[in-house]
PDB file of C-alpha atoms in Angstrom:
ATOM      1  CA  VAL W   1      14.027   1.106  11.430  1.00 54.00           C
ATOM      2  CA  LEU W   2      12.451   0.653  14.848  1.00 58.00           C
ATOM      3  CA  GLY W   3      15.662   1.173  16.811  1.00 59.00           C
ATOM      4  CA  HIS W   4      15.533  -2.128  18.708  1.00 64.00           C
ATOM      5  CA  THR W   5      18.936  -3.173  19.997  1.00 69.00           C
ATOM      6  CA  GLY W   6      20.155  -6.693  19.427  1.00 71.00           C
ATOM      7  CA  GLU W   7      18.057  -7.274  16.290  1.00 70.00           C
ATOM      8  CA  PRO W   8      19.944  -7.815  13.023  1.00 71.00           C
ATOM      9  CA  ASN W   9      19.547  -5.388  10.144  1.00 73.00           C
ATOM     10  CA  VAL W  10      17.423  -6.537   7.213  1.00 74.00           C
ATOM     11  CA  MET W  11      19.304  -6.275   3.933  1.00 82.00           C
ATOM     12  CA  ALA W  12      16.865  -6.023   1.015  1.00 86.00           C
ATOM     13  CA  ASN W  13      16.612  -5.181  -2.666  1.00 92.00           C
ATOM     14  CA  ILE W  14      13.528  -3.168  -3.575  1.00 91.00           C
ATOM     15  CA  ALA W  15      12.122  -2.211  -6.992  1.00 95.00           C
ATOM     16  CA  ILE W  16       9.140   0.093  -7.596  1.00 94.00           C
ATOM     17  CA  VAL W  17       7.343   1.131 -10.777  1.00 96.00           C
ATOM     18  CA  ASP W  18       4.730   3.901 -10.398  1.00 95.00           C
ATOM     19  CA  MET W  19       2.957   5.138 -13.530  1.00 96.00           C
ATOM     20  CA  THR W  20      -0.116   7.231 -14.326  1.00 95.00           C
ATOM     21  CA  TYR W  21      -2.140   7.254 -17.542  1.00 96.00           C
ATOM     22  CA  LYS W  22      -4.438  10.251 -18.068  1.00 95.00           C
ATOM     23  CA  PHE W  23      -7.549   9.442 -20.081  1.00 95.00           C
ATOM     24  CA  THR W  24      -8.847  13.021 -19.903  1.00 93.00           C
ATOM     25  CA  SER W  25      -8.046  16.057 -17.790  1.00 89.00           C
ATOM     26  CA  THR W  26     -10.325  14.675 -15.032  1.00 91.00           C
ATOM     27  CA  LYS W  27      -9.814  10.889 -15.291  1.00 94.00           C
ATOM     28  CA  ALA W  28      -6.603   8.970 -14.658  1.00 94.00           C
ATOM     29  CA  LEU W  29      -5.428   5.461 -13.835  1.00 95.00           C
ATOM     30  CA  ARG W  30      -2.359   5.055 -11.634  1.00 93.00           C
ATOM     31  CA  TRP W  31      -0.690   1.713 -11.123  1.00 95.00           C
ATOM     32  CA  GLU W  32       2.140   0.784  -8.826  1.00 94.00           C
ATOM     33  CA  LEU W  33       4.128  -2.455  -8.794  1.00 96.00           C
ATOM     34  CA  GLN W  34       6.597  -3.241  -5.998  1.00 94.00           C
ATOM     35  CA  GLY W  35       8.975  -6.070  -5.259  1.00 94.00           C
ATOM     36  CA  LEU W  36      11.073  -6.783  -2.170  1.00 91.00           C
ATOM     37  CA  TRP W  37      13.739  -9.482  -2.076  1.00 93.00           C
ATOM     38  CA  THR W  38      15.533 -10.450   1.141  1.00 88.00           C
ATOM     39  CA  LYS W  39      16.803 -13.491   2.982  1.00 84.00           C
ATOM     40  CA  GLU W  40      15.855 -12.125   6.424  1.00 77.00           C
ATOM     41  CA  ASP W  41      12.521 -11.427   8.061  1.00 73.00           C
ATOM     42  CA  LYS W  42       9.564 -12.668   5.953  1.00 78.00           C
ATOM     43  CA  GLN W  43      11.515 -12.980   2.661  1.00 86.00           C
ATOM     44  CA  GLU W  44      10.082 -11.976  -0.735  1.00 91.00           C
ATOM     45  CA  TRP W  45       7.053  -9.725  -1.273  1.00 92.00           C
ATOM     46  CA  ALA W  46       5.183  -8.387  -4.299  1.00 95.00           C
ATOM     47  CA  ALA W  47       2.593  -5.615  -4.279  1.00 94.00           C
ATOM     48  CA  LEU W  48       0.208  -4.198  -6.885  1.00 95.00           C
ATOM     49  CA  LEU W  49      -1.971  -1.085  -6.588  1.00 94.00           C
ATOM     50  CA  LEU W  50      -4.519   0.259  -9.096  1.00 95.00           C
ATOM     51  CA  GLU W  51      -6.039   3.695  -8.417  1.00 94.00           C
ATOM     52  CA  TYR W  52      -8.657   5.373 -10.613  1.00 95.00           C
ATOM     53  CA  THR W  53      -9.261   9.100 -10.218  1.00 92.00           C
ATOM     54  CA  ILE W  54     -12.548  10.711 -11.283  1.00 92.00           C
ATOM     55  CA  SER W  55     -12.601  14.497 -11.383  1.00 84.00           C
ATOM     56  CA  PRO W  56      -9.869  16.153  -9.407  1.00 83.00           C
ATOM     57  CA  HIS W  57     -11.450  14.993  -6.139  1.00 91.00           C
ATOM     58  CA  TRP W  58     -12.715  11.360  -6.076  1.00 94.00           C
ATOM     59  CA  PHE W  59     -10.542   8.242  -6.209  1.00 93.00           C
ATOM     60  CA  PHE W  60     -11.026   4.466  -5.979  1.00 94.00           C
ATOM     61  CA  SER W  61      -8.289   1.891  -5.493  1.00 94.00           C
ATOM     62  CA  VAL W  62      -7.586  -1.816  -5.028  1.00 96.00           C
ATOM     63  CA  ALA W  63      -4.322  -3.322  -3.836  1.00 95.00           C
ATOM     64  CA  ASP W  64      -2.714  -6.628  -2.961  1.00 95.00           C
ATOM     65  CA  GLN W  65       0.461  -7.379  -1.032  1.00 93.00           C
ATOM     66  CA  TYR W  66       1.604 -10.986  -1.318  1.00 95.00           C
ATOM     67  CA  ASN W  67       4.332 -12.670   0.743  1.00 92.00           C
ATOM     68  CA  TYR W  68       5.081 -15.214  -2.008  1.00 92.00           C
ATOM     69  CA  GLY W  69       8.627 -16.021  -0.879  1.00 89.00           C
ATOM     70  CA  ASN W  70       8.049 -16.893   2.768  1.00 88.00           C
ATOM     71  CA  ASP W  71       9.904 -20.076   3.764  1.00 87.00           C
ATOM     72  CA  ILE W  72       6.828 -21.159   5.723  1.00 88.00           C
ATOM     73  CA  GLU W  73       4.228 -22.021   3.072  1.00 90.00           C
ATOM     74  CA  ALA W  74       1.286 -21.377   5.438  1.00 91.00           C
ATOM     75  CA  ASN W  75       2.533 -17.767   5.835  1.00 88.00           C
ATOM     76  CA  ARG W  76       2.429 -16.971   2.100  1.00 92.00           C
ATOM     77  CA  LEU W  77      -0.496 -14.632   2.554  1.00 92.00           C
ATOM     78  CA  HIS W  78      -2.358 -12.079   0.437  1.00 94.00           C
ATOM     79  CA  TYR W  79      -3.287  -8.722   1.968  1.00 94.00           C
ATOM     80  CA  TYR W  80      -6.122  -7.351  -0.208  1.00 95.00           C
ATOM     81  CA  THR W  81      -7.537  -3.843   0.274  1.00 94.00           C
ATOM     82  CA  GLY W  82     -10.057  -1.647  -1.484  1.00 95.00           C
ATOM     83  CA  SER W  83     -10.674   2.028  -0.815  1.00 94.00           C
ATOM     84  CA  PHE W  84     -12.358   5.163  -2.019  1.00 94.00           C
ATOM     85  CA  GLY W  85     -11.974   8.740  -0.963  1.00 94.00           C
ATOM     86  CA  TYR W  86     -12.209  12.431  -1.589  1.00 94.00           C
ATOM     87  CA  THR W  87      -9.478  15.063  -1.827  1.00 91.00           C
ATOM     88  CA  TYR W  88     -10.116  18.785  -1.344  1.00 91.00           C
ATOM     89  CA  LYS W  89      -7.135  21.125  -1.633  1.00 90.00           C
ATOM     90  CA  THR W  90      -4.592  19.639   0.827  1.00 89.00           C
ATOM     91  CA  THR W  91      -7.034  17.441   2.778  1.00 91.00           C
ATOM     92  CA  ARG W  92      -7.771  13.824   1.933  1.00 90.00           C
ATOM     93  CA  VAL W  93     -10.274  11.440   3.512  1.00 93.00           C
ATOM     94  CA  ALA W  94     -10.340   7.750   2.603  1.00 92.00           C
ATOM     95  CA  VAL W  95     -12.437   4.748   3.610  1.00 94.00           C
ATOM     96  CA  THR W  96     -10.634   1.428   3.269  1.00 92.00           C
ATOM     97  CA  TYR W  97     -11.644  -2.179   3.746  1.00 96.00           C
ATOM     98  CA  GLY W  98      -9.171  -4.994   3.805  1.00 95.00           C
ATOM     99  CA  ARG W  99      -6.367  -6.721   5.565  1.00 93.00           C
ATOM    100  CA  GLN W 100      -3.359  -4.810   6.956  1.00 86.00           C
ATOM    101  CA  ARG W 101      -0.136  -6.630   7.729  1.00 85.00           C
ATOM    102  CA  GLU W 102       1.779  -5.784  10.874  1.00 84.00           C
ATOM    103  CA  GLY W 103       4.858  -3.656  10.401  1.00 80.00           C
ATOM    104  CA  VAL W 104       6.174  -0.248   9.504  1.00 79.00           C
ATOM    105  CA  VAL W 105       4.086   1.743   6.998  1.00 75.00           C
ATOM    106  CA  CYS W 106       5.578   4.836   5.371  1.00 71.00           C
ATOM    107  CA  VAL W 107       3.451   7.373   3.500  1.00 65.00           C
ATOM    108  CA  GLY W 108       4.854  10.642   2.233  1.00 60.00           C
ATOM    109  CA  GLY W 109       8.046  10.241   4.239  1.00 64.00           C
ATOM    110  CA  VAL W 110       6.226   9.663   7.540  1.00 70.00           C
ATOM    111  CA  CYS W 111       6.684   6.155   8.967  1.00 76.00           C
ATOM    112  CA  ARG W 112       4.716   4.501  11.756  1.00 79.00           C
ATOM    113  CA  GLN W 113       4.346   1.060  13.298  1.00 83.00           C
ATOM    114  CA  VAL W 114       0.907  -0.479  12.647  1.00 84.00           C
ATOM    115  CA  PRO W 115      -0.658  -3.631  14.089  1.00 87.00           C
ATOM    116  CA  ALA W 116      -2.152  -6.388  11.944  1.00 87.00           C
ATOM    117  CA  SER W 117      -5.839  -5.727  11.313  1.00 89.00           C
ATOM    118  CA  ASN W 118      -8.781  -6.729   9.175  1.00 92.00           C
ATOM    119  CA  GLY W 119     -11.832  -4.563   8.519  1.00 94.00           C
ATOM    120  CA  PHE W 120     -12.722  -0.939   7.814  1.00 94.00           C
ATOM    121  CA  SER W 121     -10.545   2.085   8.445  1.00 89.00           C
ATOM    122  CA  ILE W 122     -11.026   5.806   7.896  1.00 92.00           C
ATOM    123  CA  THR W 123      -8.010   7.985   7.223  1.00 88.00           C
ATOM    124  CA  LEU W 124      -7.926  11.769   7.355  1.00 90.00           C
ATOM    125  CA  SER W 125      -4.771  13.610   6.333  1.00 87.00           C
ATOM    126  CA  SER W 126      -4.070  17.265   5.698  1.00 88.00           C
ATOM    127  CA  ASN W 127      -1.043  19.385   4.854  1.00 83.00           C
ATOM    128  CA  PHE W 128      -0.695  22.959   6.044  1.00 80.00           C
TER     129      PHE W 128
END
């Protein structure tokens, strides 16, 4: 993915379930469950996200990524995050607190390398 020469490819199996339950026309709960199984890199991962939407604009979410299959037991870490935000037309702002693992993060087909971090972040995205 990063285009580094000399590094082996990571062969992985990935499964994702993403579902939304609408309570009313303005309230919904979305949940996402992910699994990644590989023998290379950091081995097996599981992720869970719960996102609650109030009105068409406000949302709250909690998530956990867990490296349960790492061969090194001390590296079997949880990466918890919580966030809330506001969406207006095609613009979204979110405030997040938690732990971010180092690696490639892809959102909406756009991928970027991110460093490991812990703390608050503010994200602003807009489509035009």
